[in-house]
CSV table of C-alpha atoms and ligand atoms in Angstrom, one decimal:
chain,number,residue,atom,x,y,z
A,12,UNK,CA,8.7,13.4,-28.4
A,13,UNK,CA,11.6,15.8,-28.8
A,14,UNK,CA,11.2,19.0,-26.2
A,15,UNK,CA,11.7,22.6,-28.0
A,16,UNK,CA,10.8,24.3,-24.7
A,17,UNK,CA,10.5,23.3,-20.9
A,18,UNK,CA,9.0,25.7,-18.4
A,19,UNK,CA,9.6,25.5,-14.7
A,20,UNK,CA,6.9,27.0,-12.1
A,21,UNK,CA,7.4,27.9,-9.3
A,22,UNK,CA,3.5,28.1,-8.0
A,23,UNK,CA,2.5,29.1,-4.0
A,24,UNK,CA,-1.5,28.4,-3.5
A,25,UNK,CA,-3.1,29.1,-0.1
A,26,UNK,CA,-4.6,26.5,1.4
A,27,UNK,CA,-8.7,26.7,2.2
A,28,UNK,CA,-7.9,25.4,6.0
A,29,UNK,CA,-4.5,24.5,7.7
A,30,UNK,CA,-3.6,21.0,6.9
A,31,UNK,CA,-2.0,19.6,10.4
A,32,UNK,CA,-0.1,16.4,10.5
A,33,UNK,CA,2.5,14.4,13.4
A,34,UNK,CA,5.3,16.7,11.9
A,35,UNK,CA,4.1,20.4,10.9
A,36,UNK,CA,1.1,22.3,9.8
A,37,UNK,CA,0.7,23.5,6.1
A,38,UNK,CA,-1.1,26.6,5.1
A,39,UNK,CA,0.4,27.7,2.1
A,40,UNK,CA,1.4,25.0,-0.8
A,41,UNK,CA,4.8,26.0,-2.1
A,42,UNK,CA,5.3,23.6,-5.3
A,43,UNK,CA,5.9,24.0,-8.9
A,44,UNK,CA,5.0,23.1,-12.4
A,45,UNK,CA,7.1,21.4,-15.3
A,46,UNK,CA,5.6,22.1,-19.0
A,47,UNK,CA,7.3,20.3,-21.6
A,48,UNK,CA,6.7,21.7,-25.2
A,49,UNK,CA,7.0,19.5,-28.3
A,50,UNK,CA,6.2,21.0,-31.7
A,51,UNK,CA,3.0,19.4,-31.3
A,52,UNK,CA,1.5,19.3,-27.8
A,53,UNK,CA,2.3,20.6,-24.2
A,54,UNK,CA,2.9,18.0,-21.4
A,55,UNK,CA,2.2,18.8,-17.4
A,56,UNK,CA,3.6,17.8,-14.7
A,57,UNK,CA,3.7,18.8,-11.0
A,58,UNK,CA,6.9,18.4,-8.4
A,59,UNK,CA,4.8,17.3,-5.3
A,60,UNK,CA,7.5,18.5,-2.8
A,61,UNK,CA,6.9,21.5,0.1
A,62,UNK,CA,8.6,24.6,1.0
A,63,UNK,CA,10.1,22.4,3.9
A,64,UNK,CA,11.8,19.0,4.2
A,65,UNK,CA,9.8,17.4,6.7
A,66,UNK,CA,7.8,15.0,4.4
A,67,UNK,CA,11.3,14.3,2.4
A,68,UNK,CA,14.5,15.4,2.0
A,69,UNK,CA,13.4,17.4,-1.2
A,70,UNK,CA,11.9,20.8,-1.5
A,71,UNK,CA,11.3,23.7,-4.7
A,72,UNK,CA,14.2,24.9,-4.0
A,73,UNK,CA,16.6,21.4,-4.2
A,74,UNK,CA,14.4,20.0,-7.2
A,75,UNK,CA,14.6,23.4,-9.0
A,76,UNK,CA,18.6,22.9,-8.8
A,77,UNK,CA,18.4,19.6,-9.4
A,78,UNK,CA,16.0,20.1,-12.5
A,79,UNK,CA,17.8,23.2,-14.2
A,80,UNK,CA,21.8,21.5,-13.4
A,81,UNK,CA,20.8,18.1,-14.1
A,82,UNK,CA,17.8,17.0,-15.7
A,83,UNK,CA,16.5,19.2,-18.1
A,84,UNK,CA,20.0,19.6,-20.1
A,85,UNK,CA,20.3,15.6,-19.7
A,86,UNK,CA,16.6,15.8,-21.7
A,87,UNK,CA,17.7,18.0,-23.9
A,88,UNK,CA,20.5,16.6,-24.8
A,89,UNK,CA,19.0,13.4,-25.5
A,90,UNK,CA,16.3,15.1,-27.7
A,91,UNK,CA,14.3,12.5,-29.1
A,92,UNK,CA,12.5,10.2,-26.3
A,93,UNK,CA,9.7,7.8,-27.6
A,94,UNK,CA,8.0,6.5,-24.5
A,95,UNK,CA,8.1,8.0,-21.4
A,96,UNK,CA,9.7,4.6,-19.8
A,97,UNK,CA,13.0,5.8,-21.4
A,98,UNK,CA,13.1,9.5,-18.5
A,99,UNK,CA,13.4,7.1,-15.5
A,100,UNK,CA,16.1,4.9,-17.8
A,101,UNK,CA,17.9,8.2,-18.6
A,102,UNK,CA,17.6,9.5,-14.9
A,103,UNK,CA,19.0,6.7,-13.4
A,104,UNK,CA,22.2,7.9,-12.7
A,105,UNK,CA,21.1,10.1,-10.3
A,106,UNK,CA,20.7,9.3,-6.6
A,107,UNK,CA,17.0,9.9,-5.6
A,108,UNK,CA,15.2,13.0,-5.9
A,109,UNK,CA,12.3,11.3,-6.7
A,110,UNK,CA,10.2,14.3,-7.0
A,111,UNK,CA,12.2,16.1,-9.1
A,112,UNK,CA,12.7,13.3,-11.9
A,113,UNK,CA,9.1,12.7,-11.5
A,114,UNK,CA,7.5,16.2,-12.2
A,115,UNK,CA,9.0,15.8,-15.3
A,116,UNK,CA,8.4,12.3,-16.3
A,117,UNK,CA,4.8,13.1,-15.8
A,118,UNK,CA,4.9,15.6,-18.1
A,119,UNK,CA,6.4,12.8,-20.7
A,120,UNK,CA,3.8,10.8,-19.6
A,121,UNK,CA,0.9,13.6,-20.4
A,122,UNK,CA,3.1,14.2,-24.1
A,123,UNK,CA,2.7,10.4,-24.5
A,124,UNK,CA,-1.0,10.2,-24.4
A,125,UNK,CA,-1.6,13.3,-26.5
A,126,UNK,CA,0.4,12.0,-28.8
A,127,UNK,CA,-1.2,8.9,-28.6
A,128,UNK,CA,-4.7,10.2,-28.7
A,129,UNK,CA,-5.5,8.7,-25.5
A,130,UNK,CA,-6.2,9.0,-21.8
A,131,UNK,CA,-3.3,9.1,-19.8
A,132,UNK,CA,-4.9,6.1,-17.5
A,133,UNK,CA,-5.4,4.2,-20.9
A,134,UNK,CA,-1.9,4.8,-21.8
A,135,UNK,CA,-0.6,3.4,-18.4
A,136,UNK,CA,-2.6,0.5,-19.1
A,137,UNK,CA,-5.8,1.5,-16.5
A,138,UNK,CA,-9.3,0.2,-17.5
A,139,UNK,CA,-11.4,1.6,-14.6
A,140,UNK,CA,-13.6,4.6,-15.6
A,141,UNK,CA,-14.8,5.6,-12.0
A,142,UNK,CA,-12.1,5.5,-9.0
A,143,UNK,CA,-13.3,5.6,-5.4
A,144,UNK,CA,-11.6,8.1,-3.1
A,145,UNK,CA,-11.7,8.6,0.4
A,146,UNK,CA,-10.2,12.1,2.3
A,147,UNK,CA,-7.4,12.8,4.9
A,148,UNK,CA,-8.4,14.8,7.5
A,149,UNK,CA,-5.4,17.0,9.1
A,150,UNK,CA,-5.4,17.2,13.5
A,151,UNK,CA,-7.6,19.4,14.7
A,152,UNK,CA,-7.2,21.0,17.9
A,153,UNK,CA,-10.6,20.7,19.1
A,154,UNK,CA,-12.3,17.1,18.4
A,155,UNK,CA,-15.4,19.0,17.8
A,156,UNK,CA,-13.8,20.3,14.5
A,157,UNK,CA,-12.6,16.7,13.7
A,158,UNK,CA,-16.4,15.6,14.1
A,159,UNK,CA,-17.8,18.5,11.4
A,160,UNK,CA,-15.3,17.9,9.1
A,161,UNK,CA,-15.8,13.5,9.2
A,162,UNK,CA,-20.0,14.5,8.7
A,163,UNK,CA,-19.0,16.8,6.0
A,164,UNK,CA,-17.2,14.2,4.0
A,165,UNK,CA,-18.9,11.4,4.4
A,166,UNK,CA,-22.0,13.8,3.3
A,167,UNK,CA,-19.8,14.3,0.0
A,168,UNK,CA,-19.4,10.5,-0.1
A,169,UNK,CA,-16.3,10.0,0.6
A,170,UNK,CA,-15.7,6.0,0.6
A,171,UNK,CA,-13.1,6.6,3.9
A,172,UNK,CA,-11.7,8.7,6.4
A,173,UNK,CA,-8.2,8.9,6.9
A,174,UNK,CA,-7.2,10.6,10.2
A,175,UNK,CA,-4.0,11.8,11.1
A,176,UNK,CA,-2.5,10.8,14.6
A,177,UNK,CA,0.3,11.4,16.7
A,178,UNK,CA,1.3,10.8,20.7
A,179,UNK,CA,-1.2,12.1,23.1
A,180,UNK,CA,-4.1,12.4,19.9
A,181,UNK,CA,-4.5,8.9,19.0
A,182,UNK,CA,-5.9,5.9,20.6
A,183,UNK,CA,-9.2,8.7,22.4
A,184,UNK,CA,-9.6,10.7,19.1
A,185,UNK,CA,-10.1,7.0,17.5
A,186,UNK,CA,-12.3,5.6,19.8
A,187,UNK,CA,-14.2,9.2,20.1
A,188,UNK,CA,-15.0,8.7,16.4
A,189,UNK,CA,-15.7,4.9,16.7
A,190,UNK,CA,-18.6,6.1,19.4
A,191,UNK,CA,-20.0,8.7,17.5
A,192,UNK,CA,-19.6,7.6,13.8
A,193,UNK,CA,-19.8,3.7,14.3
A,194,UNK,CA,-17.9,1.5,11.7
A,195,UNK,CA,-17.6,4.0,9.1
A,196,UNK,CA,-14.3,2.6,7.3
A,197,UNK,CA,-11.2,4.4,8.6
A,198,UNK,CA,-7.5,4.4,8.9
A,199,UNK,CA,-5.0,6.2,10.7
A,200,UNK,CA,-1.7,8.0,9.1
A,201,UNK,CA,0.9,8.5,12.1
A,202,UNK,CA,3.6,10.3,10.0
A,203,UNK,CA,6.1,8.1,11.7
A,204,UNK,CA,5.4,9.8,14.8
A,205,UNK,CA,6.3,6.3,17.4
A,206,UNK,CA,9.0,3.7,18.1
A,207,UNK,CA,8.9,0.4,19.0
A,208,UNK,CA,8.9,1.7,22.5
A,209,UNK,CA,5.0,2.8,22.0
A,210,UNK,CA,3.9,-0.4,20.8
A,211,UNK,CA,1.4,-0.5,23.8
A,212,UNK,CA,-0.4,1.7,22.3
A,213,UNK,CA,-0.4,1.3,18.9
A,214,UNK,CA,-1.8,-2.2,19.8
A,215,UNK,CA,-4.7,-0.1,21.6
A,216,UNK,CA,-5.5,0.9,18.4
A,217,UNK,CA,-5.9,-3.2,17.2
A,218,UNK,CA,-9.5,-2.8,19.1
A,219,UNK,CA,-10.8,-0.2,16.6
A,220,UNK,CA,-10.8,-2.3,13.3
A,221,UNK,CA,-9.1,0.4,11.5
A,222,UNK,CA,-8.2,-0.6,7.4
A,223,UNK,CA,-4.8,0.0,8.5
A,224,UNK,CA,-1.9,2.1,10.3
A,225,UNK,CA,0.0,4.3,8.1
A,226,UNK,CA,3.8,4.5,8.6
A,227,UNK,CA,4.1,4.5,12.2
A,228,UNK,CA,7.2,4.1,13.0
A,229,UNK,CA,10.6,5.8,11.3
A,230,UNK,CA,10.6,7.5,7.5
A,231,UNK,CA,13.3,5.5,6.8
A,232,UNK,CA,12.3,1.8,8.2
A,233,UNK,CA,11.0,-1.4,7.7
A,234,UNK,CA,13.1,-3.6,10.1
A,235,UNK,CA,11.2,-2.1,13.0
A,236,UNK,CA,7.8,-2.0,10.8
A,237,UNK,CA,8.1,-5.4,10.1
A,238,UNK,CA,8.9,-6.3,13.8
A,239,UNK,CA,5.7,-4.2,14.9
A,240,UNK,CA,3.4,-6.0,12.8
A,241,UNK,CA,4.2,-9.2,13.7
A,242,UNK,CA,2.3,-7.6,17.3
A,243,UNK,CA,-0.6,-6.2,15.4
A,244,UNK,CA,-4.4,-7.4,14.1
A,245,UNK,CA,-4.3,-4.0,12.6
A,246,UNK,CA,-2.5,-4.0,8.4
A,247,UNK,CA,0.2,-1.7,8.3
A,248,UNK,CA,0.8,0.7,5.4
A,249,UNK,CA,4.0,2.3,4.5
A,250,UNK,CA,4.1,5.6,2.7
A,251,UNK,CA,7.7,7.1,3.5
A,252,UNK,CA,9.4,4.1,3.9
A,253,UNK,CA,8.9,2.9,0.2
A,254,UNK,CA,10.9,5.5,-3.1
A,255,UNK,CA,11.3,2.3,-5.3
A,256,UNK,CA,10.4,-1.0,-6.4
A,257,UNK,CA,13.3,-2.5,-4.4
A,258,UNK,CA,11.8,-0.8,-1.3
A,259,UNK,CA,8.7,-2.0,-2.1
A,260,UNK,CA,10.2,-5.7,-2.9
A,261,UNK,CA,12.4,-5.9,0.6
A,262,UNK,CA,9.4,-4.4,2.8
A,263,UNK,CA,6.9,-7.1,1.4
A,264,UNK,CA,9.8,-10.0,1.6
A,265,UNK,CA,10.7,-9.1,5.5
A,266,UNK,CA,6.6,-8.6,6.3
A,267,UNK,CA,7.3,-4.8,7.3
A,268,UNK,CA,4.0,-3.9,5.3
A,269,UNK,CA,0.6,-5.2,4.4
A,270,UNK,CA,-0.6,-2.5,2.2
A,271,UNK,CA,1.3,0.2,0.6
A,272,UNK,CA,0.4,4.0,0.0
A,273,UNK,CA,1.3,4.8,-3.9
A,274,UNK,CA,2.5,8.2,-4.0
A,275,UNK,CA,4.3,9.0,-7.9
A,276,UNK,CA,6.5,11.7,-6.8
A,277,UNK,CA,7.5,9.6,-4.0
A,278,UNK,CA,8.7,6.8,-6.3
A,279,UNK,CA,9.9,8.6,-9.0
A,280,UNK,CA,7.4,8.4,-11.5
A,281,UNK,CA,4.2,6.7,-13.1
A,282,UNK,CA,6.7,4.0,-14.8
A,283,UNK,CA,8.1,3.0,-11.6
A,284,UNK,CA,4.6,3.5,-10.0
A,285,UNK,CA,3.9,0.9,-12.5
A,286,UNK,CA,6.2,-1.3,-11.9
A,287,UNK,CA,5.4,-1.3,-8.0
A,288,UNK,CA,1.5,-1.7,-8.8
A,289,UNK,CA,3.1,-5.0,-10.8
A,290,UNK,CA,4.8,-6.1,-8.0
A,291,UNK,CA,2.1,-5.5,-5.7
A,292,UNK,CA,-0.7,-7.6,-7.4
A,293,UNK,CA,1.7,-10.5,-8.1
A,294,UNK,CA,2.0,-10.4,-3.9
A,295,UNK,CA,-1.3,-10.0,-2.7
A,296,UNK,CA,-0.3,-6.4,-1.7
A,297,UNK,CA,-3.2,-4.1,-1.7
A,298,UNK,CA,-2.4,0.0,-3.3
A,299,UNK,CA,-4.2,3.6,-2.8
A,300,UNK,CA,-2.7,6.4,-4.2
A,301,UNK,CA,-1.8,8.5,-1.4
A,302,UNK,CA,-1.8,12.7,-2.0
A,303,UNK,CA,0.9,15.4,-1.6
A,304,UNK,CA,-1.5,18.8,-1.3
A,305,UNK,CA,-1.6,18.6,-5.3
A,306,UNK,CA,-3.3,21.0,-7.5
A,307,UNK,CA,-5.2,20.1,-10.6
A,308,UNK,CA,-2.2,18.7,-12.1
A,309,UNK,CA,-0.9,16.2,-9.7
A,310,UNK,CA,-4.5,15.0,-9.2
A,311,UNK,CA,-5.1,14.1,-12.4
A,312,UNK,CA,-1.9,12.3,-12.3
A,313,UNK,CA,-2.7,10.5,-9.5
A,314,UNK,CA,-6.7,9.6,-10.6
A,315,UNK,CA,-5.0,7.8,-13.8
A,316,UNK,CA,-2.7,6.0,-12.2
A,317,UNK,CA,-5.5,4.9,-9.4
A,318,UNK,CA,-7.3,3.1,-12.5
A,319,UNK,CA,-4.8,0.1,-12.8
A,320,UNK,CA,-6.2,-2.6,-11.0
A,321,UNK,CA,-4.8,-3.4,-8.3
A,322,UNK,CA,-5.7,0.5,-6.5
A,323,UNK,CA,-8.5,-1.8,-4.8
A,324,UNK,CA,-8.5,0.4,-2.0
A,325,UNK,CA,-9.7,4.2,-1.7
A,326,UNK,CA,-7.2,6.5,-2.1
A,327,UNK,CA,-6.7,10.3,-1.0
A,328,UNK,CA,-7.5,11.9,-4.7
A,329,UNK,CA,-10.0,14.2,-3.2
A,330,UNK,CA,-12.1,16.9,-5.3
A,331,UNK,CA,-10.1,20.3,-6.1
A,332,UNK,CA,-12.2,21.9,-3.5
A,333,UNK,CA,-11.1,19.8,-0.5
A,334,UNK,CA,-7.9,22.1,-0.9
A,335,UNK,CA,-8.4,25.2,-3.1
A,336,UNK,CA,-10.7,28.0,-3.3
A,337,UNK,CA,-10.0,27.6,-7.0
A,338,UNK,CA,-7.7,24.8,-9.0
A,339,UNK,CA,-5.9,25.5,-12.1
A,340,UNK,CA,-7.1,22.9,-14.6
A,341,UNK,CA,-10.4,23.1,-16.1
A,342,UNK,CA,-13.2,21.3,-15.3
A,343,UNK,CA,-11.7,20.9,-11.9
A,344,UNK,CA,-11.6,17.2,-10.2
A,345,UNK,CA,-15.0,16.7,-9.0
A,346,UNK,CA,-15.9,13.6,-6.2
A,347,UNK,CA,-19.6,12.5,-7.0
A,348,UNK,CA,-21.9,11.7,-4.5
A,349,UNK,CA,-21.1,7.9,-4.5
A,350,UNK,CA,-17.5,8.9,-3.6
A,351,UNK,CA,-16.1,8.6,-6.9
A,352,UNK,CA,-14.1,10.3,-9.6
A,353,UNK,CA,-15.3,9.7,-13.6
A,354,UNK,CA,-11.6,9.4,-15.3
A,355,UNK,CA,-11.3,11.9,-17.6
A,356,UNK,CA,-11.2,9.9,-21.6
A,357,UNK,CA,-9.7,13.2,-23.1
A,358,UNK,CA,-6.1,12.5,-24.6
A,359,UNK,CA,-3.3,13.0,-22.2
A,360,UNK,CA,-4.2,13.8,-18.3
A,361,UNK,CA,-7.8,15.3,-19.7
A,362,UNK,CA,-8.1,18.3,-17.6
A,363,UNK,CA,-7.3,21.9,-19.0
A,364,UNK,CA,-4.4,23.7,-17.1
A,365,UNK,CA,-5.7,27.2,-17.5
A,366,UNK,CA,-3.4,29.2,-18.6
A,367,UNK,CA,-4.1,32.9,-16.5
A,368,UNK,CA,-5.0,30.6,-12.8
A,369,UNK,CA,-1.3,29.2,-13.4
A,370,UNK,CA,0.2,32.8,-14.2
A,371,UNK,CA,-2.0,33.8,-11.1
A,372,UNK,CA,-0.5,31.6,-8.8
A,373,UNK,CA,3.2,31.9,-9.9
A,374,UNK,CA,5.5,33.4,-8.9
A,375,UNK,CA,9.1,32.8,-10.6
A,376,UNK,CA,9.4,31.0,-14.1
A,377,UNK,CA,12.7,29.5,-16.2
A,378,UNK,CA,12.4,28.8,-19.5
A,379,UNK,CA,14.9,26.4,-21.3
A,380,UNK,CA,15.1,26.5,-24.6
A,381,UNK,CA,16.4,24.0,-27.1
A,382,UNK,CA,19.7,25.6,-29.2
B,4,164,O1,-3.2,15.0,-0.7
B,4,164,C1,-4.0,14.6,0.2
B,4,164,O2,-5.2,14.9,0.3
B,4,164,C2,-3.4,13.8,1.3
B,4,164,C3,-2.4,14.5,2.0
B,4,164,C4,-1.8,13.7,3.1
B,4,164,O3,-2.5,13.0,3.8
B,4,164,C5,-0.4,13.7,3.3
B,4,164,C6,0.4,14.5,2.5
B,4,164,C7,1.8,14.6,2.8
B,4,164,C8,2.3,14.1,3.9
B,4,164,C9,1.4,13.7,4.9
B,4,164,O4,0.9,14.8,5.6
B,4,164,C10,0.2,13.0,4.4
B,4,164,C11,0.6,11.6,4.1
B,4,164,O5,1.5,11.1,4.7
B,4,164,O6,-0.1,10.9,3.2
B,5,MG,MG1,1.2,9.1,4.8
């Protein structure tokens, strides 16, 4: 796979509803889009960052930099690239940002499987055709709102809830929908909104049978996590806390996590996603894939790596229309009635970017060409 061309996207998409969670409130998704252009085939990928670091330290505008000073004239210098392993090996010199190496792995990845004449979950070694999802519901001022939108969803099938919590919306908002929804299977994502010092009533939650407690405690931990779980019934599930397989390694070694929250960009890419799902199964460490707002692009990243076995847990690869009034692949990621995705068989990430939705939707391009 040698890259004549590689176009940068800088895409804005409003948002159906405000998406709250324990550190801001999204309305508008400010991301962007890497194409890479062989002779042969076109390969997609999507930088899963925000207009604002407050999920991460990385946003459009530090990956853009980061992308056009660094990565792309490392790829293009190094022309010809056979399997998509080889971006993270070529990347490695630079420190972190993740998202930025991974928009455009993924896009190797995609090139890969074209090339191949496969799926991309076949080409990352996944064998399930059907993944089960489940939804993450933002915080909603009035509970009454929270209620409609849980009845909705599990409605559309939706195999769990996932409901964001921070101090002072937490242990009543759970136990409100334990009374009026009964054991419906639910987890909480804090955001890392406590400390150590609230462990009084995270353990409230222990009397909810929740599937687990996402990332309660500090972005950046897992001394404390591991020190809070050894207090709780409840499994705890990093998200923030984990950009590598050596995060991943250390947090299951020291106990700081039971199950972990796969997010691609978070890590870096599908190969080191891979390599975590590895590690994970050889410990007896449940994976979902978690979401970052994606469009059409990221999802159908996310539903192919969600096929290797060990995503035995439903993840937050909703349908396109949880988000968008309209996506910008073709067919769009559909959730059927039994809370699952069919993965797409078409060569390569197997959903059609359309071409004028993406024009509609940007709004600055860079083009790098080879020469
Ligand atoms: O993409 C989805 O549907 C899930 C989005 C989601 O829950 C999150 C996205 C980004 C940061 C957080 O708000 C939260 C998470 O931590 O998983
Ligand atoms: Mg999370």
């Amino acid at each position: 796979m040698k890259a004549e061309k590689i176009v940068l996207r800088k895409m804005s998409m409003t948002l159906k509803a405000p998406f709250q969670t324990s550190f801001g409130t999204q309305t508008v998704r400010d991301f962007y889009l890497v194409e890479v252009h062989t002779k042969d085939f076109i390969g997609y990928g999507e930088g899963v960052v925000s207009g604002e670091p407050l999920y991460s330290e990385e946003t459009v505008g530090t990956a853009w930099h980061i992308l056009e000073d660094f990565l792309i004239p490392m790829i293009m210098e190094k022309g010809e690239i056979s399997h998509p392993d080889e971006v993270g090996e070529l990347f490695a010199p630079i420190r972190r940002n993740n998202m930025a190496k991974s928009s455009i792995e993924g896009a190797y990845w995609d090139l890969y499987a074209k090339q191949q004449g496969i799926s991309l979950a076949k080409a990352l070694g996944g064998t399930k055709e059907k993944i089960e999802v489940g939804i993450s519901l933002g915080i909603e001022a009035d509970i009454n709102d929270l209620f409609r939108n849980v009845e909705k969803y599990l409605e559309q099938g939706y195999r769990r809830m996932k409901i964001k919590i921070a101090p002072g919306k937490d242990v009543q908002v759970i136990r409100a929908l334990r009374e009026r929804f009964g054991n419906i299977p639910m987890m909480a994502d804090a955001n890392s909104a406590y400390t150590l010092k609230d462990v009084d009533i995270l353990k409230q939650l222990d009397e909810f049978d929740l599937m687990m407690i996402e990332q309660p405690l500090a972005h950046d931990d897992i001394i404390d996590h591991a020190t809070l779980q050894k207090q709780l019934k409840t499994p705890i599930c990093l998200d923030e806390s984990i950009h590598s397989y050596e995060d991943a390694r250390k947090a299951i070694e020291l106990g700081s996590t039971r199950i972990i929250n796969m997010k691609v960009g978070r890590v870096g890419g599908l190969s080191e996603a891979r390599r975590i799902h590895d590690l994970c199964q050889e410990k007896g460490v449940p994976l979902w894939c978690g979401g970052m707002l994606e469009s059409g692009i990221g999802r159908a990243h996310n539903v192919a790596i969600t096929t290797l076995p060990n995503f035995v847990l439903p993840g937050d690869t909703a349908g396109s229309s949880r988000y968008w009034q309209e996506d910008i692949i073709s067919p769009e990621v559909e959730v059927a009635a039994d809370g699952t995705i069919t993965v797409p068989q078409a060569p390569g990430i197997g959903y059609t970017p359309v071409p004028e939705l993406i024009e509609k939707y940007t709004t600055a391009v860079k083009v790098v060409t080879r020469g």
